[in-house]
PDB file of C-alpha atoms and ligand atoms in Angstrom:
ATOM      1  CA  MET A  28      72.273  39.026  57.650  1.00 40.00           C
ATOM      2  CA  LYS A  29      74.990  39.843  60.111  1.00 42.00           C
ATOM      3  CA  THR A  30      77.978  41.677  58.760  1.00 43.00           C
ATOM      4  CA  LYS A  31      81.170  39.658  58.771  1.00 43.00           C
ATOM      5  CA  THR A  32      83.894  40.830  61.137  1.00 45.00           C
ATOM      6  CA  LYS A  33      87.528  40.172  60.475  1.00 44.00           C
ATOM      7  CA  THR A  34      88.811  36.781  61.635  1.00 45.00           C
ATOM      8  CA  PRO A  35      90.528  37.119  64.990  1.00 46.00           C
ATOM      9  CA  ALA A  36      94.268  37.255  65.135  1.00 44.00           C
ATOM     10  CA  LYS A  37      94.334  34.277  67.525  1.00 43.00           C
ATOM     11  CA  LYS A  38      93.753  32.029  64.500  1.00 44.00           C
ATOM     12  CA  ALA A  39      97.079  33.080  63.023  1.00 44.00           C
ATOM     13  CA  ALA A  40      98.710  32.809  66.416  1.00 43.00           C
ATOM     14  CA  ARG A  41      97.743  29.138  66.598  1.00 44.00           C
ATOM     15  CA  LYS A  42      99.850  28.391  63.599  1.00 43.00           C
ATOM     16  CA  THR A  43     103.320  27.142  64.171  1.00 42.00           C
ATOM     17  CA  VAL A  44     104.581  28.211  60.782  1.00 43.00           C
ATOM     18  CA  VAL A  45     107.443  30.641  60.783  1.00 42.00           C
ATOM     19  CA  LYS A  46     106.448  34.040  59.619  1.00 42.00           C
ATOM     20  CA  SER A  47     108.093  35.196  56.468  1.00 41.00           C
ATOM     21  CA  SER A  48     106.830  37.615  53.913  1.00 42.00           C
ATOM     22  CA  ARG A  49     103.093  38.151  54.096  1.00 45.00           C
ATOM     23  CA  SER A  50     102.212  36.501  50.837  1.00 46.00           C
ATOM     24  CA  SER A  51     104.173  33.300  51.387  1.00 46.00           C
ATOM     25  CA  ARG A  52     102.994  33.044  55.020  1.00 48.00           C
ATOM     26  CA  VAL A  53      99.377  33.308  53.898  1.00 50.00           C
ATOM     27  CA  ALA A  54      99.887  30.774  51.153  1.00 52.00           C
ATOM     28  CA  LYS A  55     101.565  28.250  53.425  1.00 52.00           C
ATOM     29  CA  SER A  56      99.306  28.631  56.425  1.00 55.00           C
ATOM     30  CA  SER A  57      96.133  28.535  54.335  1.00 57.00           C
ATOM     31  CA  LYS A  58      97.205  25.217  52.735  1.00 54.00           C
ATOM     32  CA  GLU A  59      98.091  23.776  56.128  1.00 66.00           C
ATOM     33  CA  SER A  60      94.951  24.979  57.743  1.00 91.00           C
ATOM     34  CA  LEU A  61      92.782  23.563  54.979  1.00 95.00           C
ATOM     35  CA  GLU A  62      94.310  20.155  55.735  1.00 95.00           C
ATOM     36  CA  ASP A  63      93.718  20.704  59.476  1.00 96.00           C
ATOM     37  CA  ILE A  64      90.130  21.766  58.853  1.00 97.00           C
ATOM     38  CA  PHE A  65      89.565  18.760  56.610  1.00 98.00           C
ATOM     39  CA  GLU A  66      90.920  16.381  59.233  1.00 97.00           C
ATOM     40  CA  ASP A  67      88.801  17.981  61.992  1.00 97.00           C
ATOM     41  CA  MET A  68      85.669  17.852  59.827  1.00 98.00           C
ATOM     42  CA  LEU A  69      86.341  14.204  59.053  1.00 98.00           C
ATOM     43  CA  LYS A  70      86.507  13.458  62.782  1.00 98.00           C
ATOM     44  CA  ASP A  71      83.360  15.496  63.327  1.00 98.00           C
ATOM     45  CA  ILE A  72      81.281  13.509  60.767  1.00 98.00           C
ATOM     46  CA  TYR A  73      82.787  10.233  62.069  1.00 98.00           C
ATOM     47  CA  TRP A  74      81.492  11.061  65.546  1.00 98.00           C
ATOM     48  CA  ALA A  75      78.180  12.268  64.064  1.00 98.00           C
ATOM     49  CA  GLU A  76      77.607   9.023  62.112  1.00 98.00           C
ATOM     50  CA  ASN A  77      78.399   6.880  65.114  1.00 98.00           C
ATOM     51  CA  HIS A  78      76.066   8.975  67.254  1.00 98.00           C
ATOM     52  CA  LEU A  79      73.313   8.694  64.662  1.00 98.00           C
ATOM     53  CA  ALA A  80      73.832   4.905  64.432  1.00 98.00           C
ATOM     54  CA  LYS A  81      72.868   4.737  68.139  1.00 98.00           C
ATOM     55  CA  ALA A  82      69.768   6.923  67.610  1.00 98.00           C
ATOM     56  CA  LEU A  83      68.351   5.271  64.440  1.00 98.00           C
ATOM     57  CA  PRO A  84      67.104   2.090  66.150  1.00 98.00           C
ATOM     58  CA  LYS A  85      65.138   4.279  68.606  1.00 98.00           C
ATOM     59  CA  MET A  86      63.650   6.239  65.784  1.00 98.00           C
ATOM     60  CA  ALA A  87      62.684   3.035  63.996  1.00 98.00           C
ATOM     61  CA  LYS A  88      61.096   1.659  67.156  1.00 98.00           C
ATOM     62  CA  ALA A  89      59.167   4.940  67.704  1.00 98.00           C
ATOM     63  CA  SER A  90      57.709   4.955  64.157  1.00 98.00           C
ATOM     64  CA  HIS A  91      54.032   4.252  63.765  1.00 97.00           C
ATOM     65  CA  ASN A  92      54.219   3.778  59.978  1.00 97.00           C
ATOM     66  CA  GLU A  93      55.771   0.475  58.847  1.00 98.00           C
ATOM     67  CA  GLU A  94      57.420   2.032  55.785  1.00 98.00           C
ATOM     68  CA  LEU A  95      58.983   4.746  57.960  1.00 98.00           C
ATOM     69  CA  LYS A  96      60.242   2.160  60.366  1.00 98.00           C
ATOM     70  CA  GLU A  97      61.825   0.214  57.453  1.00 98.00           C
ATOM     71  CA  ALA A  98      63.331   3.452  56.123  1.00 98.00           C
ATOM     72  CA  PHE A  99      65.090   4.054  59.466  1.00 98.00           C
ATOM     73  CA  GLU A 100      66.216   0.424  59.620  1.00 98.00           C
ATOM     74  CA  SER A 101      67.616   0.573  56.100  1.00 98.00           C
ATOM     75  CA  HIS A 102      69.311   3.884  56.822  1.00 98.00           C
ATOM     76  CA  LEU A 103      71.001   2.225  59.811  1.00 98.00           C
ATOM     77  CA  LYS A 104      72.524  -0.294  57.479  1.00 98.00           C
ATOM     78  CA  GLU A 105      73.641   2.456  55.152  1.00 98.00           C
ATOM     79  CA  THR A 106      75.053   4.406  58.049  1.00 98.00           C
ATOM     80  CA  LYS A 107      77.225   1.481  59.015  1.00 98.00           C
ATOM     81  CA  GLY A 108      78.522   1.383  55.466  1.00 98.00           C
ATOM     82  CA  GLN A 109      79.196   5.109  55.623  1.00 98.00           C
ATOM     83  CA  ILE A 110      81.142   4.628  58.798  1.00 98.00           C
ATOM     84  CA  SER A 111      83.241   2.014  57.054  1.00 98.00           C
ATOM     85  CA  ARG A 112      83.859   4.397  54.099  1.00 98.00           C
ATOM     86  CA  LEU A 113      85.040   7.020  56.627  1.00 98.00           C
ATOM     87  CA  GLU A 114      87.374   4.402  58.146  1.00 98.00           C
ATOM     88  CA  GLN A 115      88.772   3.735  54.686  1.00 98.00           C
ATOM     89  CA  CYS A 116      89.345   7.479  54.381  1.00 98.00           C
ATOM     90  CA  PHE A 117      91.232   7.586  57.682  1.00 98.00           C
ATOM     91  CA  ALA A 118      93.335   4.624  56.495  1.00 98.00           C
ATOM     92  CA  LEU A 119      94.163   6.325  53.180  1.00 98.00           C
ATOM     93  CA  LEU A 120      95.202   9.425  55.155  1.00 97.00           C
ATOM     94  CA  GLU A 121      97.220   7.209  57.501  1.00 97.00           C
ATOM     95  CA  MET A 122      95.177   8.590  60.420  1.00 97.00           C
ATOM     96  CA  LYS A 123      93.622   6.754  63.340  1.00 98.00           C
ATOM     97  CA  ALA A 124      89.820   6.565  62.898  1.00 98.00           C
ATOM     98  CA  GLN A 125      88.843   8.917  65.659  1.00 97.00           C
ATOM     99  CA  GLY A 126      85.744  10.931  66.382  1.00 98.00           C
ATOM    100  CA  LYS A 127      85.454  14.481  67.642  1.00 98.00           C
ATOM    101  CA  LYS A 128      82.177  15.474  69.252  1.00 98.00           C
ATOM    102  CA  CYS A 129      79.797  17.046  66.763  1.00 98.00           C
ATOM    103  CA  ALA A 130      77.556  19.516  68.689  1.00 98.00           C
ATOM    104  CA  ALA A 131      75.262  19.798  65.695  1.00 98.00           C
ATOM    105  CA  MET A 132      74.478  16.089  65.429  1.00 98.00           C
ATOM    106  CA  GLU A 133      74.019  15.892  69.187  1.00 98.00           C
ATOM    107  CA  GLY A 134      71.420  18.638  68.924  1.00 98.00           C
ATOM    108  CA  LEU A 135      69.711  17.196  65.857  1.00 98.00           C
ATOM    109  CA  VAL A 136      69.383  13.787  67.564  1.00 98.00           C
ATOM    110  CA  GLU A 137      67.897  15.561  70.556  1.00 98.00           C
ATOM    111  CA  GLU A 138      65.304  17.102  68.321  1.00 97.00           C
ATOM    112  CA  GLY A 139      64.484  13.579  67.137  1.00 97.00           C
ATOM    113  CA  GLN A 140      64.111  12.560  70.745  1.00 97.00           C
ATOM    114  CA  ASP A 141      61.774  15.538  71.319  1.00 96.00           C
ATOM    115  CA  ALA A 142      59.637  14.374  68.430  1.00 95.00           C
ATOM    116  CA  ILE A 143      59.243  11.028  70.241  1.00 97.00           C
ATOM    117  CA  GLU A 144      58.599  12.526  73.700  1.00 97.00           C
ATOM    118  CA  ASP A 145      56.173  15.221  72.482  1.00 96.00           C
ATOM    119  CA  HIS A 146      53.814  12.834  70.669  1.00 96.00           C
ATOM    120  CA  GLU A 147      52.096   9.527  71.180  1.00 96.00           C
ATOM    121  CA  LYS A 148      52.835   6.893  68.536  1.00 95.00           C
ATOM    122  CA  SER A 149      50.790   8.359  65.701  1.00 96.00           C
ATOM    123  CA  HIS A 150      51.033   9.830  62.177  1.00 97.00           C
ATOM    124  CA  ALA A 151      51.748  13.132  63.882  1.00 97.00           C
ATOM    125  CA  ARG A 152      54.763  11.671  65.622  1.00 97.00           C
ATOM    126  CA  ASP A 153      55.906  10.167  62.313  1.00 98.00           C
ATOM    127  CA  ALA A 154      55.642  13.575  60.670  1.00 98.00           C
ATOM    128  CA  ALA A 155      57.728  15.116  63.452  1.00 98.00           C
ATOM    129  CA  LEU A 156      60.262  12.252  63.233  1.00 98.00           C
ATOM    130  CA  ILE A 157      60.600  12.751  59.462  1.00 98.00           C
ATOM    131  CA  GLY A 158      61.172  16.453  60.024  1.00 98.00           C
ATOM    132  CA  ALA A 159      63.963  15.715  62.514  1.00 98.00           C
ATOM    133  CA  ALA A 160      65.482  13.060  60.291  1.00 98.00           C
ATOM    134  CA  GLN A 161      65.547  15.282  57.250  1.00 98.00           C
ATOM    135  CA  LYS A 162      67.441  17.910  59.258  1.00 98.00           C
ATOM    136  CA  VAL A 163      70.007  15.181  59.997  1.00 98.00           C
ATOM    137  CA  GLU A 164      70.242  14.246  56.316  1.00 98.00           C
ATOM    138  CA  HIS A 165      70.770  17.830  55.263  1.00 98.00           C
ATOM    139  CA  TYR A 166      73.516  18.276  57.843  1.00 98.00           C
ATOM    140  CA  GLU A 167      75.216  15.139  56.462  1.00 98.00           C
ATOM    141  CA  ILE A 168      74.751  16.163  52.818  1.00 98.00           C
ATOM    142  CA  SER A 169      76.339  19.525  53.495  1.00 98.00           C
ATOM    143  CA  SER A 170      79.169  17.983  55.583  1.00 98.00           C
ATOM    144  CA  TYR A 171      80.039  15.425  52.875  1.00 98.00           C
ATOM    145  CA  GLY A 172      79.784  18.059  50.109  1.00 98.00           C
ATOM    146  CA  THR A 173      82.248  20.243  51.951  1.00 98.00           C
ATOM    147  CA  LEU A 174      84.574  17.349  52.775  1.00 98.00           C
ATOM    148  CA  ARG A 175      84.460  16.057  49.162  1.00 98.00           C
ATOM    149  CA  THR A 176      85.417  19.418  47.784  1.00 98.00           C
ATOM    150  CA  MET A 177      88.241  19.807  50.326  1.00 98.00           C
ATOM    151  CA  ALA A 178      89.507  16.296  49.569  1.00 98.00           C
ATOM    152  CA  THR A 179      89.551  17.080  45.830  1.00 98.00           C
ATOM    153  CA  VAL A 180      91.382  20.351  46.332  1.00 98.00           C
ATOM    154  CA  LEU A 181      93.906  18.629  48.645  1.00 97.00           C
ATOM    155  CA  GLY A 182      94.500  15.982  45.958  1.00 97.00           C
ATOM    156  CA  LYS A 183      93.024  13.142  47.984  1.00 98.00           C
ATOM    157  CA  VAL A 184      91.125  11.578  45.095  1.00 98.00           C
ATOM    158  CA  GLN A 185      90.140   8.274  46.654  1.00 98.00           C
ATOM    159  CA  CYS A 186      88.871   9.991  49.812  1.00 98.00           C
ATOM    160  CA  ALA A 187      86.893  12.407  47.629  1.00 98.00           C
ATOM    161  CA  GLU A 188      85.198   9.404  45.941  1.00 98.00           C
ATOM    162  CA  LEU A 189      84.285   7.804  49.237  1.00 98.00           C
ATOM    163  CA  LEU A 190      82.926  11.069  50.568  1.00 98.00           C
ATOM    164  CA  GLU A 191      80.926  11.596  47.406  1.00 98.00           C
ATOM    165  CA  ALA A 192      79.454   8.111  47.776  1.00 98.00           C
ATOM    166  CA  ASN A 193      78.292   8.966  51.317  1.00 98.00           C
ATOM    167  CA  LYS A 194      76.878  12.243  50.099  1.00 98.00           C
ATOM    168  CA  ASP A 195      74.831  10.512  47.360  1.00 98.00           C
ATOM    169  CA  GLU A 196      73.478   7.981  49.839  1.00 98.00           C
ATOM    170  CA  GLU A 197      72.408  10.737  52.225  1.00 98.00           C
ATOM    171  CA  ALA A 198      70.717  12.595  49.357  1.00 98.00           C
ATOM    172  CA  ALA A 199      68.803   9.421  48.379  1.00 98.00           C
ATOM    173  CA  ALA A 200      67.756   8.919  51.993  1.00 98.00           C
ATOM    174  CA  ASP A 201      66.520  12.481  52.163  1.00 98.00           C
ATOM    175  CA  GLU A 202      64.494  12.031  48.971  1.00 98.00           C
ATOM    176  CA  LYS A 203      62.979   8.820  50.361  1.00 98.00           C
ATOM    177  CA  LEU A 204      61.917  10.731  53.495  1.00 98.00           C
ATOM    178  CA  THR A 205      60.349  13.468  51.331  1.00 98.00           C
ATOM    179  CA  ARG A 206      58.266  10.844  49.465  1.00 98.00           C
ATOM    180  CA  LEU A 207      57.216   9.260  52.777  1.00 98.00           C
ATOM    181  CA  SER A 208      56.331  12.655  54.269  1.00 98.00           C
ATOM    182  CA  GLU A 209      53.888  13.349  51.404  1.00 97.00           C
ATOM    183  CA  LYS A 210      51.865  10.321  52.478  1.00 97.00           C
ATOM    184  CA  ILE A 211      52.395  10.596  56.214  1.00 97.00           C
ATOM    185  CA  ASN A 212      51.702  14.331  56.517  1.00 96.00           C
ATOM    186  CA  LYS A 213      48.399  13.741  54.789  1.00 96.00           C
ATOM    187  CA  LEU A 214      47.526  11.058  57.311  1.00 95.00           C
ATOM    188  CA  ALA A 215      48.649  13.314  60.181  1.00 95.00           C
ATOM    189  CA  CYS A 216      46.521  16.076  58.781  1.00 94.00           C
ATOM    190  CA  GLU A 217      43.473  13.833  58.769  1.00 90.00           C
ATOM    191  CA  GLY A 218      44.279  13.243  62.431  1.00 75.00           C
ATOM    192  CA  GLY A 219      43.742   9.498  62.294  1.00 51.00           C
ATOM    193  CA  GLN A 220      45.631   7.061  64.521  1.00 49.00           C
ATOM    194  CA  GLU A 221      44.951   4.202  62.099  1.00 50.00           C
ATOM    195  CA  GLU A 222      47.161   3.099  59.184  1.00 47.00           C
TER     196      GLU A 222
HETATM  197 FE1   FE B   1      75.065   9.285  57.419  1.00 97.35          FE
HETATM  198 FE1   FE B   2      79.528  18.716  63.181  1.00 97.35          FE
HETATM  199 FE1   FE B   3      66.045  23.297  65.255  1.00 97.35          FE
HETATM  200 ZN1   ZN B   4      72.030   9.942  56.893  1.00 97.35          ZN
END
């Protein structure tokens, strides 16, 4: 583990709050910055979900196993519902639904693309696709967990519920992929190209 260094002073310099006594400045800026972080993370996951929605049809098409293909197709439907929950969140916050590029999701989707490019349509490709997809699910689960907790702390109860609903859906999608991987990894291990 790397040792944590102190957060740079530029973070504080970014704040427009007027400096007063140390304790009140910290209290005020930490509340404001939590709201800023929450809003930024909401834009991040909104971009991420929209980016994933474009990748899922490719992952479905690249799947050899019919059940896996259906899992990606049904997760696309869920993803569209998640995007609409995020839009409800933006509306509740009186914010414009706007994405902010998520470097993590961009990279995770690239790994999914690699799984397709590196393998012929086979059980092995399916196993690689599931691996990439589960990384996506875990990123989303952690993002929604973080956002839900922030929304709760910030008193945004309805947003917290919407974010929790997305989190639960991602967790169920992840579990479904684990179940599929148990079957598909076995097939990949046997090395067969047949169903
Ligand atoms: Fe999602
Ligand atoms: Fe991100
Ligand atoms: Fe990686
Ligand atoms: Zn997902």
